mmCIF file of C-alpha atoms and ligand atoms in Angstrom:
data_model
loop_
_atom_site.group_PDB
_atom_site.id
_atom_site.type_symbol
_atom_site.label_atom_id
_atom_site.label_comp_id
_atom_site.label_asym_id
_atom_site.label_seq_id
_atom_site.Cartn_x
_atom_site.Cartn_y
_atom_site.Cartn_z
ATOM 1 C CA MET A 719 99.264 117.700 79.153
ATOM 2 C CA TYR A 720 100.393 114.793 81.327
ATOM 3 C CA GLN A 721 103.929 116.230 81.369
ATOM 4 C CA LEU A 722 102.512 119.388 82.987
ATOM 5 C CA ALA A 723 100.406 117.439 85.490
ATOM 6 C CA ARG A 724 103.402 115.199 86.195
ATOM 7 C CA SER A 725 105.729 118.090 86.915
ATOM 8 C CA LEU A 726 103.208 119.374 89.478
ATOM 9 C CA LEU A 727 102.467 115.955 90.978
ATOM 10 C CA PHE A 728 106.151 115.017 91.208
ATOM 11 C CA LYS A 729 106.741 118.105 93.380
ATOM 12 C CA LEU A 730 104.539 116.480 96.041
ATOM 13 C CA ASP A 731 105.379 113.575 98.297
ATOM 14 C CA ALA A 732 104.903 110.349 96.268
ATOM 15 C CA GLU A 733 102.022 109.020 98.338
ATOM 16 C CA VAL A 734 100.256 112.382 98.617
ATOM 17 C CA SER A 735 100.303 112.785 94.831
ATOM 18 C CA HIS A 736 99.083 109.195 94.419
ATOM 19 C CA GLU A 737 96.111 109.832 96.713
ATOM 20 C CA LEU A 738 95.368 113.196 95.107
ATOM 21 C CA SER A 739 95.364 111.741 91.587
ATOM 22 C CA LEU A 740 93.036 108.907 92.582
ATOM 23 C CA ASP A 741 90.718 111.318 94.426
ATOM 24 C CA LEU A 742 90.543 113.562 91.349
ATOM 25 C CA LEU A 743 89.808 110.621 89.052
ATOM 26 C CA ALA A 744 87.132 109.299 91.420
ATOM 27 C CA ALA A 745 85.550 112.765 91.754
ATOM 28 C CA GLY A 746 85.564 113.227 87.967
ATOM 29 C CA SER A 747 83.938 109.835 87.625
ATOM 30 C CA ARG A 748 81.152 110.814 90.053
ATOM 31 C CA LEU A 749 80.576 113.991 88.045
ATOM 32 C CA GLY A 750 80.147 111.934 84.864
ATOM 33 C CA LEU A 751 83.369 113.177 83.291
ATOM 34 C CA ASN A 752 84.737 109.755 82.258
ATOM 35 C CA LYS A 753 83.371 110.201 78.757
ATOM 36 C CA PHE A 754 85.964 112.936 78.237
ATOM 37 C CA LEU A 755 88.818 110.538 78.970
ATOM 38 C CA GLY A 756 88.578 108.720 75.646
ATOM 39 C CA GLY A 757 87.170 105.324 76.605
ATOM 40 C CA LEU A 758 88.064 102.060 74.934
ATOM 41 C CA PRO A 759 89.618 102.429 71.492
ATOM 42 C CA SER A 760 88.404 100.168 68.729
ATOM 43 C CA THR A 761 90.810 97.237 68.686
ATOM 44 C CA ARG A 762 90.989 93.530 68.030
ATOM 45 C CA PRO A 763 89.771 91.779 71.183
ATOM 46 C CA VAL A 764 91.958 89.145 72.835
ATOM 47 C CA ASP A 765 90.431 85.977 74.303
ATOM 48 C CA VAL A 766 92.211 84.747 77.423
ATOM 49 C CA MET A 767 91.069 82.553 80.359
ATOM 50 C CA GLY A 768 87.650 82.247 78.714
ATOM 51 C CA LEU A 769 87.164 86.035 78.827
ATOM 52 C CA ARG A 770 87.100 88.525 75.980
ATOM 53 C CA PHE A 771 89.513 91.421 76.644
ATOM 54 C CA PRO A 772 88.792 94.532 74.505
ATOM 55 C CA ASN A 773 92.555 95.052 74.176
ATOM 56 C CA ALA A 774 95.698 93.468 75.611
ATOM 57 C CA VAL A 775 96.713 96.275 77.987
ATOM 58 C CA GLY A 776 95.655 96.317 81.628
ATOM 59 C CA LEU A 777 96.290 98.335 84.762
ATOM 60 C CA ALA A 778 98.324 96.264 87.237
ATOM 61 C CA ALA A 779 97.186 95.695 90.821
ATOM 62 C CA GLY A 780 98.067 98.072 93.629
ATOM 63 C CA LEU A 781 97.221 101.414 92.079
ATOM 64 C CA ASP A 782 93.494 101.268 92.842
ATOM 65 C CA LYS A 783 93.573 99.032 95.896
ATOM 66 C CA ASN A 784 90.037 99.915 97.006
ATOM 67 C CA ALA A 785 88.348 100.113 93.597
ATOM 68 C CA ASP A 786 87.618 103.791 94.243
ATOM 69 C CA ALA A 787 88.696 105.041 90.804
ATOM 70 C CA PHE A 788 88.680 102.061 88.431
ATOM 71 C CA GLU A 789 85.932 103.386 86.165
ATOM 72 C CA ALA A 790 87.907 106.564 85.455
ATOM 73 C CA LEU A 791 91.152 104.599 85.082
ATOM 74 C CA GLY A 792 89.366 102.241 82.723
ATOM 75 C CA ALA A 793 88.092 105.188 80.706
ATOM 76 C CA LEU A 794 91.726 105.996 79.862
ATOM 77 C CA GLY A 795 91.603 102.978 77.545
ATOM 78 C CA PHE A 796 92.780 100.013 79.616
ATOM 79 C CA GLY A 797 91.204 96.793 78.332
ATOM 80 C CA PHE A 798 91.265 95.484 81.878
ATOM 81 C CA VAL A 799 91.819 96.861 85.332
ATOM 82 C CA GLU A 800 92.955 94.825 88.332
ATOM 83 C CA VAL A 801 91.840 96.349 91.629
ATOM 84 C CA GLY A 802 93.286 95.357 95.040
ATOM 85 C CA THR A 803 95.242 93.826 96.642
ATOM 86 C CA VAL A 804 92.349 93.598 99.034
ATOM 87 C CA THR A 805 92.398 91.751 102.363
ATOM 88 C CA PRO A 806 89.439 90.501 104.456
ATOM 89 C CA LYS A 807 89.737 93.317 106.997
ATOM 90 C CA GLY A 808 90.876 96.842 106.292
ATOM 91 C CA GLN A 809 94.431 97.579 107.435
ATOM 92 C CA ALA A 810 96.735 100.588 107.585
ATOM 93 C CA GLY A 811 99.788 99.066 105.904
ATOM 94 C CA ASN A 812 103.365 99.940 106.827
ATOM 95 C CA PRO A 813 104.402 103.227 108.461
ATOM 96 C CA LYS A 814 105.128 106.129 106.101
ATOM 97 C CA PRO A 815 107.235 106.936 104.188
ATOM 98 C CA ARG A 816 106.744 103.739 102.193
ATOM 99 C CA LEU A 817 106.687 104.897 98.571
ATOM 100 C CA PHE A 818 109.759 106.273 96.787
ATOM 101 C CA ARG A 819 110.228 107.554 93.240
ATOM 102 C CA LEU A 820 113.539 107.001 91.450
ATOM 103 C CA PRO A 821 112.991 109.110 88.297
ATOM 104 C CA GLU A 822 116.591 108.623 87.113
ATOM 105 C CA HIS A 823 115.696 104.945 86.676
ATOM 106 C CA GLU A 824 111.977 105.338 85.848
ATOM 107 C CA ALA A 825 111.475 103.199 88.922
ATOM 108 C CA ILE A 826 109.525 103.031 92.172
ATOM 109 C CA ILE A 827 110.338 101.351 95.481
ATOM 110 C CA ASN A 828 107.317 100.586 97.636
ATOM 111 C CA ARG A 829 106.673 98.858 100.923
ATOM 112 C CA MET A 830 103.010 99.794 101.220
ATOM 113 C CA GLY A 831 102.091 96.504 102.956
ATOM 114 C CA PHE A 832 98.573 96.007 101.553
ATOM 115 C CA ASN A 833 97.070 99.203 102.928
ATOM 116 C CA ASN A 834 93.375 98.906 102.001
ATOM 117 C CA LYS A 835 89.855 99.458 103.289
ATOM 118 C CA GLY A 836 88.940 95.765 103.375
ATOM 119 C CA VAL A 837 86.911 93.512 101.120
ATOM 120 C CA ASP A 838 83.464 94.820 102.137
ATOM 121 C CA HIS A 839 84.370 98.311 100.938
ATOM 122 C CA LEU A 840 85.756 96.946 97.673
ATOM 123 C CA VAL A 841 82.623 94.885 97.072
ATOM 124 C CA SER A 842 80.441 97.957 97.635
ATOM 125 C CA ARG A 843 82.481 99.701 94.911
ATOM 126 C CA ILE A 844 82.343 96.936 92.262
ATOM 127 C CA LYS A 845 78.822 95.646 92.897
ATOM 128 C CA SER A 846 77.491 97.726 90.069
ATOM 129 C CA HIS A 847 79.665 99.670 87.677
ATOM 130 C CA ARG A 848 79.851 100.957 84.130
ATOM 131 C CA TYR A 849 83.362 99.928 83.117
ATOM 132 C CA PRO A 850 83.024 98.034 79.829
ATOM 133 C CA GLY A 851 86.427 96.299 80.098
ATOM 134 C CA VAL A 852 87.412 93.277 82.166
ATOM 135 C CA LEU A 853 87.561 93.774 85.944
ATOM 136 C CA GLY A 854 90.033 91.690 87.928
ATOM 137 C CA VAL A 855 90.228 91.597 91.719
ATOM 138 C CA ASN A 856 93.560 90.871 93.373
ATOM 139 C CA ILE A 857 93.314 89.232 96.808
ATOM 140 C CA GLY A 858 95.715 88.765 99.726
ATOM 141 C CA LYS A 859 95.921 88.120 103.442
ATOM 142 C CA ASN A 860 95.877 90.436 106.440
ATOM 143 C CA LEU A 861 99.173 91.170 108.151
ATOM 144 C CA THR A 862 97.809 89.762 111.421
ATOM 145 C CA THR A 863 96.891 86.429 109.820
ATOM 146 C CA SER A 864 99.718 83.913 110.052
ATOM 147 C CA VAL A 865 101.118 82.427 106.855
ATOM 148 C CA GLU A 866 99.808 79.026 108.043
ATOM 149 C CA ASP A 867 96.263 80.421 108.131
ATOM 150 C CA ALA A 868 96.592 82.409 104.908
ATOM 151 C CA ALA A 869 94.274 80.157 102.878
ATOM 152 C CA ALA A 870 91.261 81.217 104.983
ATOM 153 C CA ASP A 871 91.911 84.906 104.191
ATOM 154 C CA TYR A 872 92.270 84.273 100.456
ATOM 155 C CA LEU A 873 89.139 82.146 100.481
ATOM 156 C CA ALA A 874 87.122 84.768 102.369
ATOM 157 C CA CYS A 875 88.129 87.413 99.827
ATOM 158 C CA LEU A 876 87.437 85.138 96.876
ATOM 159 C CA GLU A 877 83.977 84.234 98.131
ATOM 160 C CA SER A 878 83.102 87.890 98.752
ATOM 161 C CA VAL A 879 84.170 89.176 95.342
ATOM 162 C CA ILE A 880 83.367 86.248 93.049
ATOM 163 C CA PRO A 881 79.829 87.411 92.134
ATOM 164 C CA TYR A 882 81.193 90.739 90.872
ATOM 165 C CA ALA A 883 84.682 90.008 89.500
ATOM 166 C CA ASP A 884 85.483 88.932 85.940
ATOM 167 C CA TYR A 885 88.628 87.207 87.199
ATOM 168 C CA ILE A 886 90.427 86.889 90.527
ATOM 169 C CA THR A 887 94.169 86.979 91.204
ATOM 170 C CA ALA A 888 95.776 85.375 94.236
ATOM 171 C CA ASN A 889 98.742 87.579 95.068
ATOM 172 C CA ILE A 890 101.424 85.434 96.692
ATOM 173 C CA SER A 891 104.333 87.578 95.589
ATOM 174 C CA SER A 892 104.256 90.875 97.460
ATOM 175 C CA PRO A 893 107.571 91.316 99.252
ATOM 176 C CA ASN A 894 105.962 93.604 101.856
ATOM 177 C CA THR A 895 103.930 91.110 103.879
ATOM 178 C CA PRO A 896 106.343 88.958 105.889
ATOM 179 C CA GLY A 897 106.379 85.323 104.749
ATOM 180 C CA LEU A 898 103.925 85.849 101.885
ATOM 181 C CA ARG A 899 106.368 84.791 99.193
ATOM 182 C CA SER A 900 106.970 81.475 100.962
ATOM 183 C CA LEU A 901 103.453 80.570 99.768
ATOM 184 C CA GLN A 902 104.887 80.235 96.266
ATOM 185 C CA PHE A 903 106.653 77.005 96.995
ATOM 186 C CA GLY A 904 105.906 73.300 97.350
ATOM 187 C CA GLU A 905 103.124 72.094 99.594
ATOM 188 C CA SER A 906 102.304 75.624 100.815
ATOM 189 C CA LEU A 907 101.340 76.593 97.271
ATOM 190 C CA ALA A 908 99.187 73.527 96.688
ATOM 191 C CA GLN A 909 97.476 73.970 100.079
ATOM 192 C CA LEU A 910 96.730 77.616 99.381
ATOM 193 C CA ILE A 911 95.438 77.137 95.850
ATOM 194 C CA ALA A 912 93.364 73.949 96.248
ATOM 195 C CA PRO A 913 90.531 75.559 98.283
ATOM 196 C CA LEU A 914 90.428 78.553 95.924
ATOM 197 C CA VAL A 915 90.083 76.337 92.863
ATOM 198 C CA ALA A 916 87.401 74.315 94.657
ATOM 199 C CA ALA A 917 85.480 77.516 95.495
ATOM 200 C CA ARG A 918 85.765 78.695 91.868
ATOM 201 C CA ASP A 919 84.351 75.356 90.685
ATOM 202 C CA ARG A 920 81.598 75.374 93.308
ATOM 203 C CA TYR A 921 80.530 78.841 92.223
ATOM 204 C CA GLU A 922 80.495 77.767 88.584
ATOM 205 C CA ALA A 923 78.397 74.681 89.367
ATOM 206 C CA GLU A 924 75.889 76.712 91.406
ATOM 207 C CA GLN A 925 75.729 79.931 89.392
ATOM 208 C CA GLY A 926 76.751 78.849 85.908
ATOM 209 C CA LYS A 927 79.443 81.539 85.746
ATOM 210 C CA ARG A 928 83.111 80.645 85.603
ATOM 211 C CA VAL A 929 85.347 83.235 87.221
ATOM 212 C CA PRO A 930 88.920 82.376 86.285
ATOM 213 C CA LEU A 931 91.610 82.301 88.956
ATOM 214 C CA ALA A 932 95.082 83.662 88.195
ATOM 215 C CA VAL A 933 98.142 83.567 90.450
ATOM 216 C CA LYS A 934 100.697 86.383 90.582
ATOM 217 C CA ILE A 935 104.317 85.420 91.082
ATOM 218 C CA ALA A 936 107.593 87.168 91.914
ATOM 219 C CA PRO A 937 110.551 87.753 89.602
ATOM 220 C CA ASP A 938 113.087 86.666 92.208
ATOM 221 C CA MET A 939 113.186 82.953 91.430
ATOM 222 C CA THR A 940 115.592 80.593 89.704
ATOM 223 C CA ASP A 941 114.464 79.002 86.449
ATOM 224 C CA ASP A 942 113.926 75.694 88.242
ATOM 225 C CA GLU A 943 111.773 77.363 90.866
ATOM 226 C CA ILE A 944 109.703 79.074 88.170
ATOM 227 C CA LYS A 945 109.102 75.721 86.485
ATOM 228 C CA MET A 946 108.165 74.041 89.776
ATOM 229 C CA VAL A 947 105.649 76.790 90.552
ATOM 230 C CA ALA A 948 104.234 76.469 87.036
ATOM 231 C CA ASP A 949 103.848 72.695 87.387
ATOM 232 C CA THR A 950 102.001 73.076 90.692
ATOM 233 C CA LEU A 951 99.675 75.718 89.235
ATOM 234 C CA VAL A 952 98.850 73.514 86.245
ATOM 235 C CA ALA A 953 98.273 70.512 88.509
ATOM 236 C CA GLN A 954 95.980 72.577 90.747
ATOM 237 C CA GLY A 955 93.921 73.775 87.782
ATOM 238 C CA VAL A 956 94.375 77.561 87.918
ATOM 239 C CA ASP A 957 93.488 79.575 84.812
ATOM 240 C CA GLY A 958 96.451 81.914 84.368
ATOM 241 C CA ILE A 959 99.748 83.238 85.731
ATOM 242 C CA ILE A 960 100.636 86.887 86.198
ATOM 243 C CA ALA A 961 104.375 87.493 85.946
ATOM 244 C CA THR A 962 105.652 89.455 87.741
ATOM 245 C CA ASN A 963 105.385 91.437 90.933
ATOM 246 C CA THR A 964 108.161 93.807 92.113
ATOM 247 C CA THR A 965 111.750 92.679 92.733
ATOM 248 C CA LEU A 966 113.898 92.659 95.849
ATOM 249 C CA SER A 967 117.024 93.078 93.711
ATOM 250 C CA ARG A 968 118.742 96.461 93.765
ATOM 251 C CA ASP A 969 121.356 95.632 91.103
ATOM 252 C CA ALA A 970 119.984 98.191 88.655
ATOM 253 C CA VAL A 971 119.837 101.057 91.162
ATOM 254 C CA VAL A 972 123.141 100.649 93.023
ATOM 255 C CA GLY A 973 124.334 103.999 94.376
ATOM 256 C CA HIS A 974 120.899 105.641 94.328
ATOM 257 C CA ALA A 975 119.924 107.489 97.513
ATOM 258 C CA PHE A 976 116.940 105.123 97.927
ATOM 259 C CA GLU A 977 118.850 101.940 97.115
ATOM 260 C CA LYS A 978 118.725 100.759 100.721
ATOM 261 C CA GLU A 979 115.003 101.453 101.233
ATOM 262 C CA ALA A 980 113.212 98.181 101.950
ATOM 263 C CA GLY A 981 110.440 97.076 99.614
ATOM 264 C CA GLY A 982 109.772 96.014 96.044
ATOM 265 C CA LEU A 983 111.421 97.729 93.102
ATOM 266 C CA SER A 984 109.309 98.235 89.973
ATOM 267 C CA GLY A 985 109.558 100.019 86.646
ATOM 268 C CA ALA A 986 112.356 99.869 84.094
ATOM 269 C CA PRO A 987 114.832 98.007 86.382
ATOM 270 C CA VAL A 988 112.516 94.976 86.678
ATOM 271 C CA ARG A 989 111.722 94.771 82.960
ATOM 272 C CA ASP A 990 114.254 92.166 81.884
ATOM 273 C CA ALA A 991 113.813 89.971 84.947
ATOM 274 C CA SER A 992 110.033 89.936 84.409
ATOM 275 C CA THR A 993 110.371 89.194 80.716
ATOM 276 C CA HIS A 994 112.748 86.371 81.559
ATOM 277 C CA VAL A 995 110.129 84.827 83.884
ATOM 278 C CA VAL A 996 107.514 85.122 81.112
ATOM 279 C CA LYS A 997 109.894 83.371 78.682
ATOM 280 C CA VAL A 998 110.736 80.523 81.055
ATOM 281 C CA LEU A 999 107.041 80.038 81.844
ATOM 282 C CA ALA A 1000 106.002 80.120 78.183
ATOM 283 C CA GLU A 1001 108.648 77.621 77.096
ATOM 284 C CA HIS A 1002 107.786 75.315 79.984
ATOM 285 C CA LEU A 1003 104.000 75.613 79.835
ATOM 286 C CA LYS A 1004 103.688 75.321 76.064
ATOM 287 C CA ASP A 1005 100.308 77.077 75.984
ATOM 288 C CA THR A 1006 98.727 75.042 78.797
ATOM 289 C CA LEU A 1007 98.225 78.217 80.855
ATOM 290 C CA PRO A 1008 98.021 81.812 79.609
ATOM 291 C CA ILE A 1009 100.534 84.325 80.964
ATOM 292 C CA ILE A 1010 99.916 87.977 81.736
ATOM 293 C CA GLY A 1011 103.213 89.865 81.489
ATOM 294 C CA VAL A 1012 103.919 92.791 83.814
ATOM 295 C CA GLY A 1013 107.068 94.617 84.859
ATOM 296 C CA GLY A 1014 108.865 97.617 83.455
ATOM 297 C CA ILE A 1015 106.705 98.366 80.433
ATOM 298 C CA SER A 1016 107.408 101.973 79.499
ATOM 299 C CA SER A 1017 106.781 101.922 75.741
ATOM 300 C CA GLY A 1018 104.721 100.150 73.115
ATOM 301 C CA ALA A 1019 107.820 98.178 72.155
ATOM 302 C CA ASP A 1020 108.209 96.956 75.762
ATOM 303 C CA ALA A 1021 104.595 95.741 75.717
ATOM 304 C CA VAL A 1022 105.152 93.865 72.450
ATOM 305 C CA GLU A 1023 108.352 92.370 73.870
ATOM 306 C CA LYS A 1024 106.267 90.732 76.627
ATOM 307 C CA LEU A 1025 103.910 89.254 74.002
ATOM 308 C CA GLN A 1026 106.870 88.018 71.970
ATOM 309 C CA ALA A 1027 108.223 86.378 75.127
ATOM 310 C CA GLY A 1028 104.967 84.430 75.431
ATOM 311 C CA ALA A 1029 102.499 86.630 77.336
ATOM 312 C CA ARG A 1030 98.961 86.976 75.973
ATOM 313 C CA LEU A 1031 98.147 90.166 77.849
ATOM 314 C CA VAL A 1032 100.210 92.833 79.616
ATOM 315 C CA GLN A 1033 99.758 95.090 82.625
ATOM 316 C CA ILE A 1034 101.358 98.404 83.504
ATOM 317 C CA TYR A 1035 101.876 100.294 86.774
ATOM 318 C CA SER A 1036 105.129 102.290 87.107
ATOM 319 C CA GLY A 1037 105.318 103.237 83.423
ATOM 320 C CA PHE A 1038 101.872 104.814 83.776
ATOM 321 C CA ILE A 1039 103.132 106.962 86.664
ATOM 322 C CA TYR A 1040 106.072 108.186 84.555
ATOM 323 C CA HIS A 1041 104.398 108.486 81.134
ATOM 324 C CA GLY A 1042 100.686 108.896 81.862
ATOM 325 C CA PRO A 1043 97.802 108.090 79.510
ATOM 326 C CA GLU A 1044 99.958 108.438 76.380
ATOM 327 C CA LEU A 1045 101.694 105.183 77.308
ATOM 328 C CA ILE A 1046 98.354 103.364 77.493
ATOM 329 C CA LYS A 1047 97.467 104.546 73.989
ATOM 330 C CA GLU A 1048 100.895 103.601 72.653
ATOM 331 C CA ALA A 1049 100.867 100.158 74.283
ATOM 332 C CA ILE A 1050 97.352 99.457 72.996
ATOM 333 C CA ALA A 1051 98.280 100.525 69.449
ATOM 334 C CA SER A 1052 101.483 98.439 69.439
ATOM 335 C CA THR A 1053 99.944 95.286 70.891
ATOM 336 C CA ASP A 1054 96.923 95.646 68.604
ATOM 337 C CA ALA A 1055 99.235 95.867 65.580
ATOM 338 C CA TYR A 1056 101.120 92.807 66.863
ATOM 339 C CA TYR A 1057 97.927 90.730 67.096
ATOM 340 C CA ARG A 1058 96.646 91.922 63.722
ATOM 341 C CA GLU A 1059 99.927 90.898 62.089
ATOM 342 C CA LEU A 1060 99.674 87.498 63.772
ATOM 343 C CA ASP A 1061 96.143 87.138 62.358
ATOM 344 C CA LEU A 1062 97.526 87.841 58.889
ATOM 345 C CA GLY A 1063 100.353 85.374 59.442
ATOM 346 C CA ILE A 1064 102.995 88.083 59.030
HETATM 347 C C1 LIG B 1295 103.189 101.446 94.718
HETATM 348 C C2 LIG B 1295 102.945 100.039 94.236
HETATM 349 C C3 LIG B 1295 102.007 99.261 94.871
HETATM 350 C C4 LIG B 1295 101.762 97.951 94.421
HETATM 351 N N1 LIG B 1295 100.813 97.216 95.057
HETATM 352 C C5 LIG B 1295 100.522 95.963 94.581
HETATM 353 C C6 LIG B 1295 99.483 95.207 95.165
HETATM 354 O O1 LIG B 1295 98.793 95.654 96.091
HETATM 355 N N2 LIG B 1295 99.252 93.965 94.665
HETATM 356 C C7 LIG B 1295 99.971 93.438 93.623
HETATM 357 O O2 LIG B 1295 99.705 92.311 93.199
HETATM 358 N N3 LIG B 1295 100.952 94.155 93.032
HETATM 359 C C8 LIG B 1295 101.241 95.399 93.488
HETATM 360 N N4 LIG B 1295 102.222 96.123 92.889
HETATM 361 C C9 LIG B 1295 103.026 95.517 91.794
HETATM 362 C C10 LIG B 1295 102.505 95.894 90.409
HETATM 363 O O3 LIG B 1295 101.193 95.444 90.207
HETATM 364 C C11 LIG B 1295 103.427 95.304 89.316
HETATM 365 O O4 LIG B 1295 103.352 93.900 89.381
HETATM 366 C C12 LIG B 1295 104.870 95.717 89.473
HETATM 367 O O5 LIG B 1295 104.974 97.070 89.901
HETATM 368 C C13 LIG B 1295 105.659 95.573 88.166
HETATM 369 O O6 LIG B 1295 105.074 96.351 87.133
HETATM 370 P P1 LIG B 1295 105.584 97.833 86.745
HETATM 371 O O7 LIG B 1295 107.059 97.743 86.530
HETATM 372 O O8 LIG B 1295 104.813 98.183 85.502
HETATM 373 O O9 LIG B 1295 105.254 98.710 87.895
HETATM 374 C C14 LIG B 1295 102.489 97.431 93.315
HETATM 375 C C15 LIG B 1295 103.433 98.238 92.667
HETATM 376 C C16 LIG B 1295 103.676 99.541 93.113
HETATM 377 C C17 LIG B 1295 104.684 100.381 92.395
#
């Protein structure tokens, strides 16, 4: 079924088919059709960051930036859905074209640039919902806000969404907002994270609800840089690390017509680099912080490989575009089997 839909959708411009698919899912959701999508399968839950995830497989950020279709996406079986990246004010993002499919590599290059309707719209969408899984909100800064003032944008987003989010992710690893990735290093990282952690703690003290804060990092770092980032995040008291975002490397797609397109490369070509980051983090962190593994998952075995590398949960984006809902089912079944075997000590 998805193969048929895919062959039609892939005939359209990549962004047009993206918008059309989300519109259809959102419309189906409004018509009460989500119950026909399958819903959450019965699996062993996974406890991470103080939250109970119905299964280990989530939808990565960027597909449903405005939270317009997350209930329908969730009904496909995802144990968690991360909406966003959202910024304080709505913004158009980069000029089109900015989204490119590389089917020969099961890959995508994007330079969307945080196109989104702004945090007020997103809040209106998540204020009340019927998704039974875990809802994450991924936050960023507006293009017009300088990197020096970024913390205020992240804080504004966090404070707007915290009453309605199950967890929040600070995205400091998109390659498509100039200077954003510099926030991953040294003092800039500590200065960005400290007010977010303080706001999380303030909210918990006042409302009695802890909303964990995760940070999403890039794959384009040396092992020493990964360890330094990890140390800062532990010292600052964040709750989890999401590894990874898209890569700037084009090594795996040399010679492709889109090789020179600017932006982040995702899908199969980023798989090994992402898994490597998960491994380095896991060996360095020794269970002090949970890791959510994302990048290039296009089979159940790929999802399990991330868990074996040290991730507790996984997320999928590009693989879902290429394989559709079948991949979600397969990844859930494989990761569920992995956890059940662990329980049995196999
Ligand atoms: C078109 C597109 C848009 C994305 N937008 C975001 C975003 O807004 N925020 C974010 O944190 N990650 C974003 N990502 C990165 C994904 O969440 C994910 O980290 C990355 O694509 C690697 O996973 P994958 O290989 O399964 O796609 C985007 C990815 C794609 C392909």
